[in-house]
């Protein structure tokens, strides 16, 4: 178990210690759940009340913060507590021991190429023609199909399946159950009501610094490639159809579905359960609210809500009217009755 003293943490963050410089922590917690041996943080003023009763040994606060009551924990005052928490988490993660070596229970083809300092876990299968870069962590029960390429320092968690011919860049993270390169959903209806399967001959290309959440599926292209550009972050349980392209640094929350051949621009944000129809083009820096459905192209820098998705202001105006529909309907019936009475006179 790794331990850090307040003095070590303050030195790393260029912070000021108020309290015991020898206070030790071995884990991180929220300020509400802080216990002895944990480091907590106060980044939102509405949680200040928890500072005075937390059991955490060390609490990070901004330099400008002045407590209103006595604080039992050791404080470390820093320029920006939120940024410093991220730095500490990165330091803690980097300090964790890395797995090394190739398991005897893994099946690695003699025709595969492995870089230096790789870890290959139990029951992983690496087919011929696979290229794995240096420093990769391939956890148990991963399948890498023929000709797959993995860049340097990529981490692939248990149960990930990457079909033949697909490519994953450097410094990527693929969480458990991800499937890369399964066939796109393509079928041709026949006169007798059955379907012919359309061959899916392309692949998937995932660029550098991409993170993909658990049980997300990215289908191979019918021809050419399904492409996930660098810096993309995908949550759990997302479906990306064949020949889709997602631009750099776009983020999507869980249960989003993007149908075949659609294009999503760079620096977009898709909230949970967004649906994008096939052949739709979404511009750069677009924001789409939860449960929204896009069936038409969206220009750069737009905001969309609802189904079918409307521009932000228009959606909120429509929503304001929608909640009044029962009263409006009643008033309309009253007006119609009064008009009929006037006509009859």
Coordinates of C-alpha atoms in Angstrom, one line a residue:
X1 CA 0.0 0.0 0.0
X2 CA 1.5 3.4 -1.1
X3 CA 1.6 6.1 1.5
X4 CA 2.2 9.9 1.0
X5 CA 2.8 12.5 3.7
X6 CA 1.4 16.0 3.7
X7 CA 4.9 17.3 3.2
X8 CA 5.4 15.1 0.1
X9 CA 2.0 16.2 -1.4
X10 CA 2.6 19.9 -0.6
X11 CA 6.0 19.7 -2.3
X12 CA 4.6 18.1 -5.4
X13 CA 1.8 20.6 -5.6
X14 CA 3.8 23.7 -4.4
X15 CA 1.2 24.0 -1.6
X16 CA 1.2 25.4 1.9
X17 CA 0.6 23.1 4.9
X18 CA -1.7 24.1 7.7
X19 CA -1.4 21.4 10.4
X20 CA 0.7 18.2 10.7
X21 CA 3.2 18.0 7.9
X22 CA 3.8 14.3 8.8
X23 CA 0.1 13.3 8.3
X24 CA -0.1 10.3 6.0
X25 CA -2.7 9.2 3.4
X26 CA -2.9 6.1 1.3
X27 CA -6.2 6.7 -0.6
X28 CA -8.5 9.4 -1.9
X29 CA -12.1 10.0 -0.9
X30 CA -14.8 12.6 -1.2
X31 CA -15.0 15.1 1.7
X32 CA -18.3 13.6 2.8
X33 CA -16.9 10.1 3.1
X34 CA -13.5 10.9 4.3
X35 CA -11.8 8.5 6.8
X36 CA -8.5 8.3 8.5
X37 CA -5.8 7.7 6.0
X38 CA -7.6 9.3 3.1
X39 CA -7.0 12.6 1.2
X40 CA -10.2 14.6 0.5
X41 CA -10.7 17.9 -1.3
X42 CA -13.0 20.9 -1.1
X43 CA -13.6 22.4 -4.6
X44 CA -17.3 23.4 -4.2
X45 CA -18.3 25.9 -1.4
X46 CA -21.6 24.2 -0.8
X47 CA -19.7 21.2 0.7
X48 CA -17.8 23.4 3.2
X49 CA -19.9 22.1 6.1
X50 CA -18.4 18.6 5.6
X51 CA -14.9 20.0 6.1
X52 CA -15.5 20.5 9.8
X53 CA -16.6 16.9 10.5
X54 CA -14.7 14.9 7.9
X55 CA -12.5 12.0 9.1
X56 CA -10.0 12.6 6.2
X57 CA -6.4 13.1 7.3
X58 CA -5.6 15.7 4.7
X59 CA -7.9 18.0 2.7
X60 CA -6.9 20.1 -0.3
X61 CA -8.3 23.6 -0.5
X62 CA -7.7 26.7 -2.5
X63 CA -5.2 29.2 -1.2
X64 CA -7.9 31.8 -0.8
X65 CA -10.1 29.6 1.5
X66 CA -10.4 30.6 5.1
X67 CA -12.2 28.2 7.4
X68 CA -15.1 29.5 9.6
X69 CA -14.6 26.8 12.3
X70 CA -11.8 24.6 13.6
X71 CA -10.6 21.9 11.2
X72 CA -9.2 18.7 12.6
X73 CA -7.7 17.6 9.2
X74 CA -4.4 18.9 7.9
X75 CA -5.0 21.4 5.2
X76 CA -2.9 21.8 2.1
X77 CA -3.6 25.2 0.4
X78 CA -3.0 25.3 -3.4
X79 CA -3.6 27.6 -6.3
X80 CA -6.4 25.5 -7.7
X81 CA -7.7 22.5 -5.7
X82 CA -9.7 21.0 -8.6
X83 CA -6.6 20.9 -10.9
X84 CA -4.4 19.7 -8.1
X85 CA -6.7 16.7 -7.4
X86 CA -6.4 15.6 -11.0
X87 CA -2.6 15.9 -10.7
X88 CA -2.6 13.8 -7.5
X89 CA -4.8 11.1 -9.1
X90 CA -2.5 10.9 -12.1
X91 CA 0.5 10.6 -9.7
X92 CA -1.2 7.9 -7.7
X93 CA -2.2 6.0 -10.8
X94 CA 1.4 6.2 -12.2
X95 CA 2.8 4.9 -9.0
X96 CA 0.8 1.7 -9.1
X97 CA 2.8 -1.3 -10.1
X98 CA 2.5 -2.3 -13.8
X99 CA 2.0 -5.9 -14.8
X100 CA 4.7 -7.4 -16.9
X101 CA 5.4 -10.6 -18.8
X102 CA 3.5 -13.0 -21.1
X103 CA 1.3 -15.6 -19.4
X104 CA 2.0 -19.2 -20.1
X105 CA -1.8 -19.6 -20.5
X106 CA -1.9 -17.0 -23.3
X107 CA -1.9 -18.1 -27.0
X108 CA 0.5 -15.9 -28.9
X109 CA 1.2 -16.7 -32.6
X110 CA 4.9 -17.0 -33.5
X111 CA 4.0 -14.6 -36.4
X112 CA 2.9 -11.9 -34.1
X113 CA 5.2 -8.9 -33.2
X114 CA 5.3 -7.7 -29.6
X115 CA 7.1 -4.6 -28.4
X116 CA 9.2 -4.3 -25.3
X117 CA 7.8 -4.3 -21.8
X118 CA 4.4 -5.7 -22.7
X119 CA 2.0 -7.6 -20.5
X120 CA -0.2 -10.4 -22.0
X121 CA -2.7 -11.9 -19.5
X122 CA -4.1 -15.4 -19.1
X123 CA -6.2 -16.9 -22.0
X124 CA -5.6 -14.0 -24.3
X125 CA -5.4 -15.0 -28.0
X126 CA -3.0 -13.1 -30.3
X127 CA -3.4 -14.2 -33.9
X128 CA -0.7 -14.1 -36.7
X129 CA 0.2 -10.8 -38.1
X130 CA -0.7 -8.9 -35.0
X131 CA 1.6 -6.0 -34.1
X132 CA 1.6 -4.8 -30.5
X133 CA 3.6 -1.7 -29.5
X134 CA 5.9 -1.3 -26.5
X135 CA 4.5 -0.9 -23.0
X136 CA 1.1 -2.3 -23.8
X137 CA -1.1 -3.9 -21.1
X138 CA -3.3 -6.7 -22.6
X139 CA -5.4 -8.1 -19.8
X140 CA -6.8 -11.7 -19.6
X141 CA -9.3 -13.1 -22.2
X142 CA -8.6 -10.5 -24.9
X143 CA -8.8 -11.6 -28.5
X144 CA -6.7 -9.8 -31.2
X145 CA -7.6 -11.0 -34.7
X146 CA -5.3 -11.6 -37.6
X147 CA -3.4 -8.4 -38.7
X148 CA -4.6 -6.2 -35.8
X149 CA -2.3 -3.3 -34.9
X150 CA -2.0 -1.9 -31.4
X151 CA 0.1 1.3 -30.7
X152 CA 2.5 2.0 -27.8
X153 CA 1.3 2.1 -24.2
X154 CA -2.3 1.1 -24.9
X155 CA -4.2 -0.6 -22.2
X156 CA -6.8 -3.3 -23.1
X157 CA -9.0 -4.6 -20.3
X158 CA -10.4 -8.2 -19.9
X159 CA -12.8 -9.5 -22.5
X160 CA -12.1 -7.0 -25.3
X161 CA -12.4 -8.5 -28.8
X162 CA -10.7 -6.8 -31.8
X163 CA -11.5 -8.4 -35.1
X164 CA -9.1 -8.9 -38.0
X165 CA -7.5 -6.0 -39.8
X166 CA -8.4 -3.3 -37.2
X167 CA -6.1 -0.7 -35.8
X168 CA -5.8 0.9 -32.3
X169 CA -3.5 3.8 -31.7
X170 CA -1.1 4.7 -28.9
X171 CA -2.0 5.6 -25.4
X172 CA -5.6 4.3 -25.8
X173 CA -7.7 2.6 -23.1
X174 CA -10.3 0.0 -24.1
X175 CA -12.5 -1.2 -21.1
X176 CA -13.9 -4.6 -20.5
X177 CA -16.2 -6.1 -23.2
X178 CA -15.4 -3.6 -26.0
X179 CA -15.9 -5.1 -29.4
X180 CA -14.0 -3.5 -32.3
X181 CA -14.6 -4.6 -35.9
X182 CA -17.8 -6.7 -35.8
X183 CA -19.8 -6.7 -39.0
X184 CA -21.8 -3.6 -39.8
X185 CA -25.6 -4.1 -39.7
X186 CA -26.2 -4.5 -43.5
X187 CA -28.8 -6.7 -45.1
X188 CA -30.6 -6.6 -48.5
X189 CA -34.3 -7.6 -48.4
X190 CA -35.4 -10.2 -50.9
X191 CA -38.8 -10.6 -52.6
X192 CA -39.6 -13.6 -50.4
X193 CA -39.2 -11.6 -47.2
X194 CA -35.8 -13.0 -46.3
X195 CA -32.5 -11.1 -46.3
X196 CA -29.1 -11.4 -48.0
X197 CA -26.2 -10.3 -45.8
X198 CA -24.1 -7.5 -47.3
X199 CA -20.4 -8.4 -46.8
X200 CA -18.5 -6.0 -44.6
X201 CA -15.1 -5.8 -46.0
X202 CA -13.6 -2.7 -44.4
X203 CA -12.1 -2.2 -40.9
X204 CA -12.0 0.1 -37.9
X205 CA -9.2 2.7 -37.3
X206 CA -8.9 4.1 -33.8
X207 CA -6.3 6.9 -33.5
X208 CA -4.2 7.9 -30.4
X209 CA -5.4 8.9 -26.9
X210 CA -8.9 7.4 -27.4
X211 CA -10.8 5.9 -24.4
X212 CA -13.7 3.5 -25.0
X213 CA -16.1 2.5 -22.2
X214 CA -17.2 -1.0 -21.3
X215 CA -19.4 -3.0 -23.7
X216 CA -19.2 -0.4 -26.4
X217 CA -19.3 -1.7 -30.0
X218 CA -17.7 -0.2 -33.1
X219 CA -18.6 -1.9 -36.4
X220 CA -16.2 -2.4 -39.3
X221 CA -17.0 -0.5 -42.5
X222 CA -18.7 -2.0 -45.5
X223 CA -15.7 -0.7 -47.5
X224 CA -12.9 1.6 -46.4
X225 CA -12.9 2.4 -42.6
X226 CA -14.9 3.3 -39.6
X227 CA -12.7 6.0 -38.0
X228 CA -12.5 7.3 -34.4
X229 CA -10.1 10.3 -34.4
X230 CA -7.6 11.1 -31.8
X231 CA -8.7 12.2 -28.3
X232 CA -12.3 10.8 -28.6
X233 CA -13.8 9.7 -25.3
X234 CA -16.7 7.2 -25.5
X235 CA -18.7 6.0 -22.5
X236 CA -20.1 2.6 -21.8
X237 CA -22.8 0.8 -23.9
X238 CA -22.4 2.9 -27.1
X239 CA -23.0 1.6 -30.6
X240 CA -21.1 3.1 -33.6
X241 CA -22.3 1.8 -37.0
X242 CA -20.3 1.0 -40.1
X243 CA -18.4 3.8 -42.0
X244 CA -19.1 6.3 -39.2
X245 CA -16.4 8.9 -38.6
X246 CA -16.1 10.7 -35.2
X247 CA -13.9 13.8 -35.1
X248 CA -11.1 14.6 -32.7
X249 CA -11.8 15.2 -29.0
X250 CA -15.5 14.5 -29.3
X251 CA -17.1 13.1 -26.1
X252 CA -20.2 10.9 -25.9
X253 CA -22.1 9.7 -22.8
X254 CA -23.6 6.2 -22.4
X255 CA -26.1 4.5 -24.7
X256 CA -25.6 6.8 -27.7
X257 CA -26.2 5.1 -31.0
X258 CA -24.8 6.4 -34.3
X259 CA -26.1 4.8 -37.5
X260 CA -24.0 3.9 -40.5
X261 CA -22.1 6.4 -42.6
X262 CA -22.9 9.4 -40.3
X263 CA -20.1 11.9 -39.6
X264 CA -19.7 13.6 -36.2
X265 CA -17.3 16.6 -36.1
X266 CA -14.5 17.5 -33.6
X267 CA -15.0 18.8 -30.1
X268 CA -18.7 17.7 -30.0
X269 CA -20.5 16.7 -26.9
X270 CA -23.3 14.0 -27.1
X271 CA -25.2 13.4 -23.9
X272 CA -26.7 10.1 -22.9
X273 CA -29.0 8.1 -25.2
X274 CA -28.5 10.4 -28.2
X275 CA -29.6 8.8 -31.5
X276 CA -28.1 9.8 -34.8
X277 CA -29.7 8.5 -38.0
X278 CA -27.8 7.2 -41.0
X279 CA -26.0 9.6 -43.4
X280 CA -26.3 12.5 -41.0
X281 CA -23.5 15.1 -40.8
X282 CA -22.9 16.8 -37.5
X283 CA -20.5 19.8 -37.5
X284 CA -17.8 20.8 -35.1
X285 CA -18.4 21.8 -31.5
X286 CA -22.0 20.7 -31.6
X287 CA -23.8 19.9 -28.3
X288 CA -26.7 17.5 -28.2
X289 CA -28.9 17.0 -25.1
X290 CA -29.9 13.6 -23.6
X291 CA -32.4 11.4 -25.4
X292 CA -32.3 13.7 -28.5
X293 CA -32.6 12.3 -32.0
X294 CA -30.8 13.8 -35.0
X295 CA -32.3 12.9 -38.4
X296 CA -30.9 16.0 -40.3
X297 CA -27.5 17.6 -40.7
X298 CA -26.4 20.0 -37.9
X299 CA -24.1 23.0 -38.7
X300 CA -21.0 23.9 -36.6
X301 CA -21.5 25.3 -33.1
X302 CA -25.2 24.5 -32.8
X303 CA -27.1 23.1 -29.8
X304 CA -29.8 20.5 -30.3
X305 CA -32.5 19.0 -27.9
X306 CA -35.5 16.7 -28.3
X307 CA -36.8 14.4 -31.0
X308 CA -36.7 15.3 -33.7
X309 CA -34.0 17.5 -32.4
X310 CA -34.6 21.3 -32.5
X311 CA -32.2 24.2 -31.9
X312 CA -31.8 24.9 -28.2
X313 CA -33.9 28.1 -27.9
X314 CA -36.7 26.7 -30.1
X315 CA -36.8 23.5 -28.1
X316 CA -37.2 25.3 -24.8
X317 CA -40.0 27.5 -26.2
X318 CA -41.7 24.4 -27.5
X319 CA -41.3 22.6 -24.2
X320 CA -42.8 25.7 -22.4
X321 CA -45.9 25.4 -24.6
X322 CA -46.1 21.6 -24.3
X323 CA -46.7 21.7 -20.6
X324 CA -49.6 24.1 -21.1
X325 CA -51.3 22.0 -23.8
X326 CA -54.1 20.6 -21.6
X327 CA -55.2 24.2 -20.7
X328 CA -54.7 25.4 -24.3
X329 CA -56.8 22.5 -25.5
X330 CA -59.6 23.3 -23.0
X331 CA -59.5 27.0 -24.0
X332 CA -59.7 26.1 -27.7
X333 CA -62.8 23.9 -27.2
X334 CA -64.4 26.8 -25.2
X335 CA -63.6 29.3 -28.1
X336 CA -65.0 26.9 -30.7
X337 CA -68.2 26.5 -28.7
X338 CA -68.5 30.3 -28.3
X339 CA -67.9 30.8 -32.1
X340 CA -70.6 28.2 -32.9
X341 CA -73.1 30.0 -30.6
X342 CA -72.3 33.3 -32.3
X343 CA -72.9 31.7 -35.7
X344 CA -76.2 30.3 -34.6
X345 CA -77.4 33.8 -33.5

